[in-house]
Short mmCIF file of C-alpha atoms in Angstrom, two decimals:
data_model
loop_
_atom_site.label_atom_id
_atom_site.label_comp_id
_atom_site.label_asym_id
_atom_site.label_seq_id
_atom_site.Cartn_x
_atom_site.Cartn_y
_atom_site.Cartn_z
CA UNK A 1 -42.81 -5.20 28.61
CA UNK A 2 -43.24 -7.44 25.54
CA UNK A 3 -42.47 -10.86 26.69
CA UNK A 4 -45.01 -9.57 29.59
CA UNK A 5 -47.76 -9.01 27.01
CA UNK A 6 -46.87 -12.30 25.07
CA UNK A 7 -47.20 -13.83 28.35
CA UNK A 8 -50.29 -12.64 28.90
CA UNK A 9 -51.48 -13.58 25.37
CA UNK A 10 -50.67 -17.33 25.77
CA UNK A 11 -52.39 -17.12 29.42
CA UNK A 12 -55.65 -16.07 27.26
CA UNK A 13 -55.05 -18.11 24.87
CA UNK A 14 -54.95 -21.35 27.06
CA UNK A 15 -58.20 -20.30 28.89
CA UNK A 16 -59.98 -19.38 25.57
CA UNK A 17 -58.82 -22.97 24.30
CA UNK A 18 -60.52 -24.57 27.56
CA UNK A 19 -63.82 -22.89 27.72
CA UNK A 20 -64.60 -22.34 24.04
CA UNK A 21 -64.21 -24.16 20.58
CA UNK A 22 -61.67 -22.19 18.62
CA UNK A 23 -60.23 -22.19 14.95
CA UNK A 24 -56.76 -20.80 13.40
CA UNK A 25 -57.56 -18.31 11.36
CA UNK A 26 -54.97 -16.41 8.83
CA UNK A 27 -54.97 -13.01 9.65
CA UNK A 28 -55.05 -11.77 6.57
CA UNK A 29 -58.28 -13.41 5.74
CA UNK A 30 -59.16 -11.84 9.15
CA UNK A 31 -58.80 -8.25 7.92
CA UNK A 32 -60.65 -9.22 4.77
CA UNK A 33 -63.57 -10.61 6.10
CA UNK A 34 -64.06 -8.00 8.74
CA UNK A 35 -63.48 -4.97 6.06
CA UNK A 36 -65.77 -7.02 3.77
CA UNK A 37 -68.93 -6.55 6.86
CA UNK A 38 -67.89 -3.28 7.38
CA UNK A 39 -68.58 -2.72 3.45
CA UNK A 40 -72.12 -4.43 3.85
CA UNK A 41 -72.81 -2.07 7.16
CA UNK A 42 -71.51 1.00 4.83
CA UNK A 43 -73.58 -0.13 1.87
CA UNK A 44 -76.56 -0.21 3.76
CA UNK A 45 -76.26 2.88 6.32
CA UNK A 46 -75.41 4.58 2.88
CA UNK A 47 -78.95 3.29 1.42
CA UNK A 48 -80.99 4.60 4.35
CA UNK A 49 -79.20 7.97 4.88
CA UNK A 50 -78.14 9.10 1.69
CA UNK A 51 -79.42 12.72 1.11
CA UNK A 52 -80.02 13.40 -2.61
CA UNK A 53 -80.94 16.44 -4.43
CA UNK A 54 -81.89 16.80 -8.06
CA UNK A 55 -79.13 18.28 -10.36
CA UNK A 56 -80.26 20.61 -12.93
CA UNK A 57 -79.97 18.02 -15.66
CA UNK A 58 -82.53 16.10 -13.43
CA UNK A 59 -80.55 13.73 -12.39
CA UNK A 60 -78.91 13.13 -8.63
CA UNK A 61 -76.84 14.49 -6.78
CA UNK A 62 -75.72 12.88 -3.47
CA UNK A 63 -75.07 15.10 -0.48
CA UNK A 64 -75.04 12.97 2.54
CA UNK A 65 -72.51 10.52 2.48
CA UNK A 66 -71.92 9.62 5.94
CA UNK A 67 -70.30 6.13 4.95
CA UNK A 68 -67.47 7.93 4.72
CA UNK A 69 -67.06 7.93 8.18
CA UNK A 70 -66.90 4.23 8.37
CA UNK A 71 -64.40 3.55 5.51
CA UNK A 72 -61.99 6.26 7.49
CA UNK A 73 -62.26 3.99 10.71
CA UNK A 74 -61.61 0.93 8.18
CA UNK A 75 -58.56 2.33 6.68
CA UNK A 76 -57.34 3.78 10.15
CA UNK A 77 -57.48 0.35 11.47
CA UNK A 78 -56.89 -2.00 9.08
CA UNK A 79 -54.74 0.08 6.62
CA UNK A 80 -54.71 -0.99 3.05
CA UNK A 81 -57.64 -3.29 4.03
CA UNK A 82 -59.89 -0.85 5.14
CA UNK A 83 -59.80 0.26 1.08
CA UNK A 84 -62.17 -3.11 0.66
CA UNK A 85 -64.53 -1.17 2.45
CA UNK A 86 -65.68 1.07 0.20
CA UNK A 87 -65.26 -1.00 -2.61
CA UNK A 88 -67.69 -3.42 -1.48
CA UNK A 89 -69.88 -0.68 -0.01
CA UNK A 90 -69.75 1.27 -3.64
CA UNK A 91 -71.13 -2.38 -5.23
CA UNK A 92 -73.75 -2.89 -2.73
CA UNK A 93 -74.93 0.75 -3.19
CA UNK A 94 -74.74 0.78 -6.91
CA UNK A 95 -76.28 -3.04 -7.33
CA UNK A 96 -79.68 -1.80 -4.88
CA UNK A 97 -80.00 1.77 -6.56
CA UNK A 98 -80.04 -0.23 -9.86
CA UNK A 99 -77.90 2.32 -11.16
CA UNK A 100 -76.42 2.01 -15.01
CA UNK A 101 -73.49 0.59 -15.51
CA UNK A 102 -71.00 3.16 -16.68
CA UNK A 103 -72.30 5.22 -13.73
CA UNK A 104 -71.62 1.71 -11.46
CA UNK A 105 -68.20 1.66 -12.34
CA UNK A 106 -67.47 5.42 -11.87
CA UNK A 107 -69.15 5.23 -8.86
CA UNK A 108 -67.04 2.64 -7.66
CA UNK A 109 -63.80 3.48 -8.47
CA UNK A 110 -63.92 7.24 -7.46
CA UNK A 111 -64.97 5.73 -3.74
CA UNK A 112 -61.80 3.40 -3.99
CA UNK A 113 -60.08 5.93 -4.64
CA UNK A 114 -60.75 8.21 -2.31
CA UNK A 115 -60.19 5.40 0.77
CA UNK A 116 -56.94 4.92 -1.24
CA UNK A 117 -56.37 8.59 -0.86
CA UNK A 118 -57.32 8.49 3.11
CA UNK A 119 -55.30 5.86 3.18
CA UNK A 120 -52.31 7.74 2.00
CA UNK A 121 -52.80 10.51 4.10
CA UNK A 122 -53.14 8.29 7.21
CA UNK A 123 -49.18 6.82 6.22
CA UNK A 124 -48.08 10.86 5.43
CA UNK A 125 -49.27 11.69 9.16
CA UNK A 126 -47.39 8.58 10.74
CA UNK A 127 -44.22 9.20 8.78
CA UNK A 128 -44.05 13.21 9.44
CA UNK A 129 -44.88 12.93 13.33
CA UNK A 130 -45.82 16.29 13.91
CA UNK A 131 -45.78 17.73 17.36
CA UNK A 132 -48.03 15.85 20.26
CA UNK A 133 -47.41 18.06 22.96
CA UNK A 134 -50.89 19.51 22.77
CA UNK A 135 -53.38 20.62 25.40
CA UNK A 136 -55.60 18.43 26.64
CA UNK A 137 -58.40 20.92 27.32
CA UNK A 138 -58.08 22.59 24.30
CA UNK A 139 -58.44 19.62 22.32
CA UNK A 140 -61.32 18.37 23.99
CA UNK A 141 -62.96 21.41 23.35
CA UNK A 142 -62.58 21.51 19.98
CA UNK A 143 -63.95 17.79 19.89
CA UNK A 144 -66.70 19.07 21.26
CA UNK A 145 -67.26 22.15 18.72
CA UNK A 146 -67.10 19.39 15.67
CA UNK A 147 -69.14 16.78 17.22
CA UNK A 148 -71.56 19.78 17.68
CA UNK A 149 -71.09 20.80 13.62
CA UNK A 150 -71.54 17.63 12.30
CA UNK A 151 -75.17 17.54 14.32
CA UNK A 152 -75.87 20.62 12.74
CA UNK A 153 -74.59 19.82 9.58
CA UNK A 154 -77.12 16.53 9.97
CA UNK A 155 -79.88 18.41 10.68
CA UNK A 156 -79.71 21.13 7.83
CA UNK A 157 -78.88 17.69 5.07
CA UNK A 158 -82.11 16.48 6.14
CA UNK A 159 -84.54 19.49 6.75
CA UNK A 160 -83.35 21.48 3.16
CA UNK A 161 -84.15 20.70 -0.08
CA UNK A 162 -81.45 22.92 -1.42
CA UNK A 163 -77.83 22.91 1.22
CA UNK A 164 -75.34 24.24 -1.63
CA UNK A 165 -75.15 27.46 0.36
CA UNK A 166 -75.14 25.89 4.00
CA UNK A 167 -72.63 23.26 2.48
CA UNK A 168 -70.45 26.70 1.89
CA UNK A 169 -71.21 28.31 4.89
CA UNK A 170 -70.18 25.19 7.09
CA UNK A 171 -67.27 24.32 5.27
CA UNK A 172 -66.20 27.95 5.87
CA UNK A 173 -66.88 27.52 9.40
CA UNK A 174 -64.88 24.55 9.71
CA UNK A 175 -61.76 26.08 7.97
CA UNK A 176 -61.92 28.89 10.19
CA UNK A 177 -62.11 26.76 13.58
CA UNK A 178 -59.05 24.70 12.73
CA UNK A 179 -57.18 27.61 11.73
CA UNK A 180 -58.07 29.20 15.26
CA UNK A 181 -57.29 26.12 17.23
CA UNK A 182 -54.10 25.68 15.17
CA UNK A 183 -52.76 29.08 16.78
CA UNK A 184 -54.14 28.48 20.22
CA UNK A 185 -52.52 25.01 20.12
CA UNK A 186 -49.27 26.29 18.48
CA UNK A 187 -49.65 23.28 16.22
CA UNK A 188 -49.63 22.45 12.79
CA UNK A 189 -51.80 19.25 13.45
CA UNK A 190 -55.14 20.60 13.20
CA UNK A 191 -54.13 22.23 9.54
CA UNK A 192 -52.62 19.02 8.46
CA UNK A 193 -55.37 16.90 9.46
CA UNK A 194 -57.94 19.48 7.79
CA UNK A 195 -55.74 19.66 4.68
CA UNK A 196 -54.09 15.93 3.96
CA UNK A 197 -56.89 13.97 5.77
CA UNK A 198 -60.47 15.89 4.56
CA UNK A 199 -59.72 18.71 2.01
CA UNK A 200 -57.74 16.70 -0.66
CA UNK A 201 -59.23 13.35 -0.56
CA UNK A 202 -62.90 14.90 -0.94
CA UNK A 203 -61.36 17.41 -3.46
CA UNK A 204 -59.73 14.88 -5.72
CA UNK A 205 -62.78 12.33 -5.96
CA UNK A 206 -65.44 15.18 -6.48
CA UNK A 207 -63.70 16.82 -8.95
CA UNK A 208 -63.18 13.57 -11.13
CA UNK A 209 -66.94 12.16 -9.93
CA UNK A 210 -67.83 15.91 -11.57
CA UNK A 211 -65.84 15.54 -14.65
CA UNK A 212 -66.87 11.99 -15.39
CA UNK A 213 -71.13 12.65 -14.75
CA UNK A 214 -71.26 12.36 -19.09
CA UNK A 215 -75.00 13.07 -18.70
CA UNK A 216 -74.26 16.55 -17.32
CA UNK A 217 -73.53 19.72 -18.82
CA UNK A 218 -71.09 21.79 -17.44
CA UNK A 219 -73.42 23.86 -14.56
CA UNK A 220 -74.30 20.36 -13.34
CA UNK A 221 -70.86 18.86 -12.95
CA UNK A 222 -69.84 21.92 -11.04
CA UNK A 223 -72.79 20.83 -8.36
CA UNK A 224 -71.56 17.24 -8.55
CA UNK A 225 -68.23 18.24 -7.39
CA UNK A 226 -69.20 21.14 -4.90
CA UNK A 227 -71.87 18.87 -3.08
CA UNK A 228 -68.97 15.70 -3.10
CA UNK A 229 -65.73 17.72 -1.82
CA UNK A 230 -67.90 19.66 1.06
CA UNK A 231 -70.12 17.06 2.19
CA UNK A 232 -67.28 14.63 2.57
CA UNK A 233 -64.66 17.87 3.39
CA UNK A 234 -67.86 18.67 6.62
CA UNK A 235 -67.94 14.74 7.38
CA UNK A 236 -64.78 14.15 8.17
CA UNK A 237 -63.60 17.48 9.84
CA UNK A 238 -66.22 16.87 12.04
CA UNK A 239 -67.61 13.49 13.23
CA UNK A 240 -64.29 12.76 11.40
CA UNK A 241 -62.20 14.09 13.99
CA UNK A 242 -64.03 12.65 16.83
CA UNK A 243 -63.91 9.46 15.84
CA UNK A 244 -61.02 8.76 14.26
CA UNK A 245 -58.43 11.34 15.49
CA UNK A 246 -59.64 12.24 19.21
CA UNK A 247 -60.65 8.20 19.81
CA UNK A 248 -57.80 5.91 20.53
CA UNK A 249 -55.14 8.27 18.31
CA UNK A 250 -52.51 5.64 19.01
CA UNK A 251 -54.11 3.00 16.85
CA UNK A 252 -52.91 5.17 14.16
CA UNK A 253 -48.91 4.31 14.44
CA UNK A 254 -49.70 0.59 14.88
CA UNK A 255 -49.01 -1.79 11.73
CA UNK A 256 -50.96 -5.07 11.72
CA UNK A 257 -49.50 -8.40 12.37
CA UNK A 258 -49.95 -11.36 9.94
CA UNK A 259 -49.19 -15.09 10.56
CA UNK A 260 -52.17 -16.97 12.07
CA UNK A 261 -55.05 -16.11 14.94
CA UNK A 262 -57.23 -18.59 17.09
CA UNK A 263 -60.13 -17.34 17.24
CA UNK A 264 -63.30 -18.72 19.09
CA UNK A 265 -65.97 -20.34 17.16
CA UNK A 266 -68.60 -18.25 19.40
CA UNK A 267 -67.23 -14.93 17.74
CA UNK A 268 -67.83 -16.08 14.18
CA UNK A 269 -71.36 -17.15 15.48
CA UNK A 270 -71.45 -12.99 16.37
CA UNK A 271 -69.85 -12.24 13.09
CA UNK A 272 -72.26 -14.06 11.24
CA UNK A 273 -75.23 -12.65 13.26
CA UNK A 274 -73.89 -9.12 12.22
CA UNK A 275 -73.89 -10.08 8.86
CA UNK A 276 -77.04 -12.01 8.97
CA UNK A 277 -78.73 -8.26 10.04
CA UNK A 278 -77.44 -6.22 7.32
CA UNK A 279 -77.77 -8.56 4.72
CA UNK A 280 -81.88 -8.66 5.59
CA UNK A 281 -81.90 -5.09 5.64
CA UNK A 282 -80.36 -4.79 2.06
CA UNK A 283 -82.70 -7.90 0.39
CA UNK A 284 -85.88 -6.34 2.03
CA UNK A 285 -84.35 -2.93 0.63
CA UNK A 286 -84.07 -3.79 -2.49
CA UNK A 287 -87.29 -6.21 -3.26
CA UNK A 288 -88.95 -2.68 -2.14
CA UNK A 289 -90.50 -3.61 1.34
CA UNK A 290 -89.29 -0.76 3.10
CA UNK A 291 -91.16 1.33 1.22
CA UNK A 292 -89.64 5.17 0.28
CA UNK A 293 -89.78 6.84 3.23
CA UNK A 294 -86.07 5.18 4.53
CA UNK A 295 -84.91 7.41 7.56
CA UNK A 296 -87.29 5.72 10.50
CA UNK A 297 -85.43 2.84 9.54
CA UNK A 298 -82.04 4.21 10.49
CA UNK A 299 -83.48 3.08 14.21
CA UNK A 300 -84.19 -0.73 14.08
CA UNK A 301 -80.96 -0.93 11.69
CA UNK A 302 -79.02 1.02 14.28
CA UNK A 303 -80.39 -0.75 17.39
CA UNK A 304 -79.37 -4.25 15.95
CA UNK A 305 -75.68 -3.63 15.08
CA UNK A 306 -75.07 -1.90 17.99
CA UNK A 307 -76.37 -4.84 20.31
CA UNK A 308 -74.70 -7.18 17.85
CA UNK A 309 -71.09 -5.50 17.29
CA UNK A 310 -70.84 -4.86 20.76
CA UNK A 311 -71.31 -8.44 22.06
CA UNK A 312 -68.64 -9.54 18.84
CA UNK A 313 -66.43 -7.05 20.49
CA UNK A 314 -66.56 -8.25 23.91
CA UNK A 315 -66.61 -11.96 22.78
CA UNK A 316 -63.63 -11.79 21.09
CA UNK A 317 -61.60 -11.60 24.57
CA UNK A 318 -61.65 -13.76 27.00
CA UNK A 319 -65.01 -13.91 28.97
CA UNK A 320 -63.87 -15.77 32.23
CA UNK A 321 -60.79 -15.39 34.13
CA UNK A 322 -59.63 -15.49 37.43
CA UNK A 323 -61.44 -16.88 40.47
CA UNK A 324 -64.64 -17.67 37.76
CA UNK A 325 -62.56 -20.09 35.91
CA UNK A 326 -63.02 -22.58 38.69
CA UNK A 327 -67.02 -22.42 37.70
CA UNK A 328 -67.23 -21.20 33.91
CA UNK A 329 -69.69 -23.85 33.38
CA UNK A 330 -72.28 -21.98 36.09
CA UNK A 331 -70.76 -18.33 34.54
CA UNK A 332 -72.06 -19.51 31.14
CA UNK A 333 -75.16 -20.77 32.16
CA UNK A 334 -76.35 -17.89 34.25
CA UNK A 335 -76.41 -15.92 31.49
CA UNK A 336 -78.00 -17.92 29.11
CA UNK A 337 -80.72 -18.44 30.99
CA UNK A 338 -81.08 -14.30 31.45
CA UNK A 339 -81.03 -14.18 27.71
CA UNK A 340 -83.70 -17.11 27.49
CA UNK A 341 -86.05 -15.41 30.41
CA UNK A 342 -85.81 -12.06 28.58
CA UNK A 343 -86.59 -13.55 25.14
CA UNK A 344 -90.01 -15.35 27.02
CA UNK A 345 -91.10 -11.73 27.96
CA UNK A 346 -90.92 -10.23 23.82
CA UNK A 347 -92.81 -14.17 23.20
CA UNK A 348 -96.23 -12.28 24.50
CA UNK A 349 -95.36 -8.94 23.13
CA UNK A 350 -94.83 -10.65 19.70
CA UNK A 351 -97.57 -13.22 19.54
CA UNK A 352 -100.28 -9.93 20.10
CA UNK A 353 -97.96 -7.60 17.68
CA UNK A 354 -99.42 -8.53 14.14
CA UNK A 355 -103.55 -9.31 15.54
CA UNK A 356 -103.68 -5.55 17.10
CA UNK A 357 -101.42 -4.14 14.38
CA UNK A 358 -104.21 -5.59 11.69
CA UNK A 359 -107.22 -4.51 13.65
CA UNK A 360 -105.55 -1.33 15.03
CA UNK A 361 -105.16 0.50 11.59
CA UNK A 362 -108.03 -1.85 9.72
CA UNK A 363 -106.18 -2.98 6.99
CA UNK A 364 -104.49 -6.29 5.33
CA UNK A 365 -100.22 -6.52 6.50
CA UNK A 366 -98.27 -6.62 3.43
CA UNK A 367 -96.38 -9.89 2.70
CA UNK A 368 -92.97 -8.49 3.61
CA UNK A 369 -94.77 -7.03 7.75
CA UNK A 370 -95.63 -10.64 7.73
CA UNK A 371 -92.78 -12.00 6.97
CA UNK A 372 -90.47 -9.95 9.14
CA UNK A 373 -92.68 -11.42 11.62
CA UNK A 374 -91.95 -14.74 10.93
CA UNK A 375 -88.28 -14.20 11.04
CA UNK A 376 -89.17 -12.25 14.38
CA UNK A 377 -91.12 -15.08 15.98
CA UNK A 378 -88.84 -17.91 15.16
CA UNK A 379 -85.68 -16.27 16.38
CA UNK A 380 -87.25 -15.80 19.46
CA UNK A 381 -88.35 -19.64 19.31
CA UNK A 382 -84.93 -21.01 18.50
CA UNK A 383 -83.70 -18.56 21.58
CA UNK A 384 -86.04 -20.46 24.00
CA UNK A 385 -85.83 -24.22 22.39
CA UNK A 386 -82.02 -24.38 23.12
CA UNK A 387 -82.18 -25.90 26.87
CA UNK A 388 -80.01 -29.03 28.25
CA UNK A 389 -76.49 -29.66 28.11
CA UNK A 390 -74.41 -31.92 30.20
CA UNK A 391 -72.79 -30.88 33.09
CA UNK A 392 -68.86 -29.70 32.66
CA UNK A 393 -69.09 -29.67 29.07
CA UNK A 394 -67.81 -25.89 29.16
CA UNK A 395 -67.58 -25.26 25.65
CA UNK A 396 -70.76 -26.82 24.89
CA UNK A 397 -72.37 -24.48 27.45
CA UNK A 398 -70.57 -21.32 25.77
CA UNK A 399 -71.81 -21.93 22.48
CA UNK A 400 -75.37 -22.55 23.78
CA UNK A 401 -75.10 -18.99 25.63
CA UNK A 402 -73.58 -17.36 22.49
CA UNK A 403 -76.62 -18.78 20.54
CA UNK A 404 -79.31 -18.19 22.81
CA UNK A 405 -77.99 -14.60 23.32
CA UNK A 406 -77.30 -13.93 19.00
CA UNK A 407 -81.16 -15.07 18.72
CA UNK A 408 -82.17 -13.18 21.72
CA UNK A 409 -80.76 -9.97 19.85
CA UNK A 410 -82.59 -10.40 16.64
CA UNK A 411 -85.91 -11.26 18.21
CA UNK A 412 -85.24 -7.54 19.49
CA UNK A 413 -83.57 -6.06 16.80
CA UNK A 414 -86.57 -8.00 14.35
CA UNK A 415 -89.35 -6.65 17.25
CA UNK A 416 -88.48 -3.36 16.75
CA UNK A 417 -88.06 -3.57 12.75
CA UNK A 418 -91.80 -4.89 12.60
CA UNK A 419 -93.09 -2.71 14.49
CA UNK A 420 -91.04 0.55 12.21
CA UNK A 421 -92.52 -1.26 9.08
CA UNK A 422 -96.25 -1.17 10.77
CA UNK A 423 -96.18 2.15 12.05
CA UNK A 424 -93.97 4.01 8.85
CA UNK A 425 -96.69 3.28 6.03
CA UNK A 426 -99.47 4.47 7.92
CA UNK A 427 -97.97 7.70 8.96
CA UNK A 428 -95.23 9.09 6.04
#
């Protein structure tokens, strides 16, 4: 079975080296760089959801840390890696909240900590093994009960001012549910994944974020760590256990390989692209052009690193195979030209975007509408003004489609950001 997949591997590997330009990578830099975007992604789905609530030393308390998510998927993944994650995610956060720097660097290591702490947890459930043989059913329908708490949990973070009590009530909820399931399942995975994987990581990293808050007295620290340990605790019993336990719960007894990686050049382009997005999204963040009303932003951010992880996903396996390979040159093109025709459609919805915005709600665009634009309009040029390449020069052709299709997603992912920044001050 393995010298089948190795074969199989060096089949992919000689096709990807024939239709696309490719570079050896070290793995370990691999894991670093892609934990490193993840912590840019996390740093800014952190600034734009974030739920804070005044403590009663006026200061802030934050309640809606669904970031957490993503560093669990990090460390799941990419193990000790996965703890770069929130490290650069805590920097980001701390750098565009302009927050002090004592409270920076408590900030900052409490989050490290705590992906260390997932982290550990994740090796304690690989080493113990605990009984598989579960049902099915069962645990699809207790997938479905969490993903169904963490909505509700969602929607009472964001429509309260005050959640302390529905924080309780949930986390109550939740402790109750795995204990049922537990004794339906006549398993002790549900407790240990409540206890080692949400409870004490969330427990240990409130209670010292709590204890450290030297600006509090001793009523306020108390909310600091309540709001920490059962916001996190909710987060990831919940989404937590549909994404990282019920998806792909195999990936969780893999180890990573090291040594080095070809990979295609057209992947970094995607990389890059993903990058490109949430870096934007954090400068126009913090030079204060998204104004203070974040959470219709959560859209165009979400809608641009979906299309763009997706297509870094799916580019980083091998995109023609089998009878195809005989004509990847005609493969490629085809679908650079569908990403070129598309992008001439948004031209005409772009060029009459900022005139009828102006006139529509009779008022001057601020400098950072107009300048989104810009970025908007010549993405969709530079999609367009890519055209000839010589027949049977494959890998010339692949990057062209790569590029044409990266700039085709931000002149949509850039559309629909204008239009949230026109629309947002005019009716918050």
């Amino acid at each position: 079975m393995k010298q089948e997949e190795q074969n199989i591997t060096a089949e992919n590997d000689t096709m990807q080296a024939k239709n696309d330009y490719t570079i050896a990578l070290n793995k370990t830099m691999l894991y670093i760089s892609i934990c490193s975007l993840f912590g840019v992604i996390c740093a800014v789905l952190s600034i734009l959801t974030t739920r804070s609530i005044a403590s009663p030393n006026g200061g802030i308390v934050y309640a809606f840390f669904v970031s957490i998510l993503i560093v669990a998927l990090t460390v799941k993944y990419f193990k000790m890696f996965g703890i770069i994650t929130a490290f650069i995610s805590s920097i980001l956060f701390c750098f565009a909240l302009n927050t002090s720097l004592i409270d920076s660097i408590i900030n900052v290591s409490i989050n490290t900590l705590q992906a260390l702490l997932i982290f550990v947890a994740y090796r304690l459930i690989k080493k113990h093994k605990f009984d598989k043989q579960k049902n099915k059913l069962y645990n699809n329908i207790f997938a479905i009960i969490q993903f169904i708490i963490g909505l509700i949990f969602t929607c009472v973070e964001f429509t309260q001012s005050d959640t302390i009590l529905s924080l309780r009530i949930i986390a109550i909820v939740e402790i109750i549910i795995f204990i049922i399931f537990s004794f339906i399942q006549k398993t002790v995975n549900y407790s240990f994944f409540l206890f080692l994987l949400c409870f004490l990581p969330s427990f240990i990293s409130g209670f010292l974020n709590g204890c450290l808050q030297l600006s509090e007295n001793w009523t306020g620290k108390f909310k600091t760590m309540e709001t920490w340990t059962l916001s996190n605790f909710i987060l990831l019993g919940s989404f937590g256990f549909v994404f990282i336990e019920q998806i792909r719960p195999e990936y969780i007894e893999k180890t990573l390989s090291f040594g080095e990686v070809n990979i295609k050049f057209t992947t970094l382009i995607y990389f890059a692209a993903v990058f490109l997005w949430n870096a934007i999204f954090f400068i126009i963040y913090y030079v204060g052009w998204l104004g203070k009303n974040l959470l219709p932003y959560v859209l165009p951010w979400l809608v641009g690193n979906m299309f763009l992880l997706a297509n870094l996903y799916f580019n980083s396996h091998v995109e023609v195979t089998g009878d195809k390979q005989t004509n990847a040159f005609k493969w490629y093109e085809d679908r650079a030209v569908v990403a070129e025709k598309n992008t001439q459609f948004l031209i005409s919805i772009i060029t009459f975007l900022l005139p009828i915005s102006s006139s529509l709600f009779d008022r001057n665009l601020s400098v950072g509408i107009i300048t989104i634009f810009c970025i908007n309009i010549t993405c969709a040029c530079l999609s367009i003004g890519l055209i000839w390449i010589p027949n049977k020069e494959i890998k010339a052709m692949s990057l062209i489609k790569t590029l044409k299709t990266v700039f085709h997603l931000l002149t949509v992912s850039f559309l629909l950001l204008s239009a949230t920044m026109i629309i947002v001050p005019n009716y918050s």
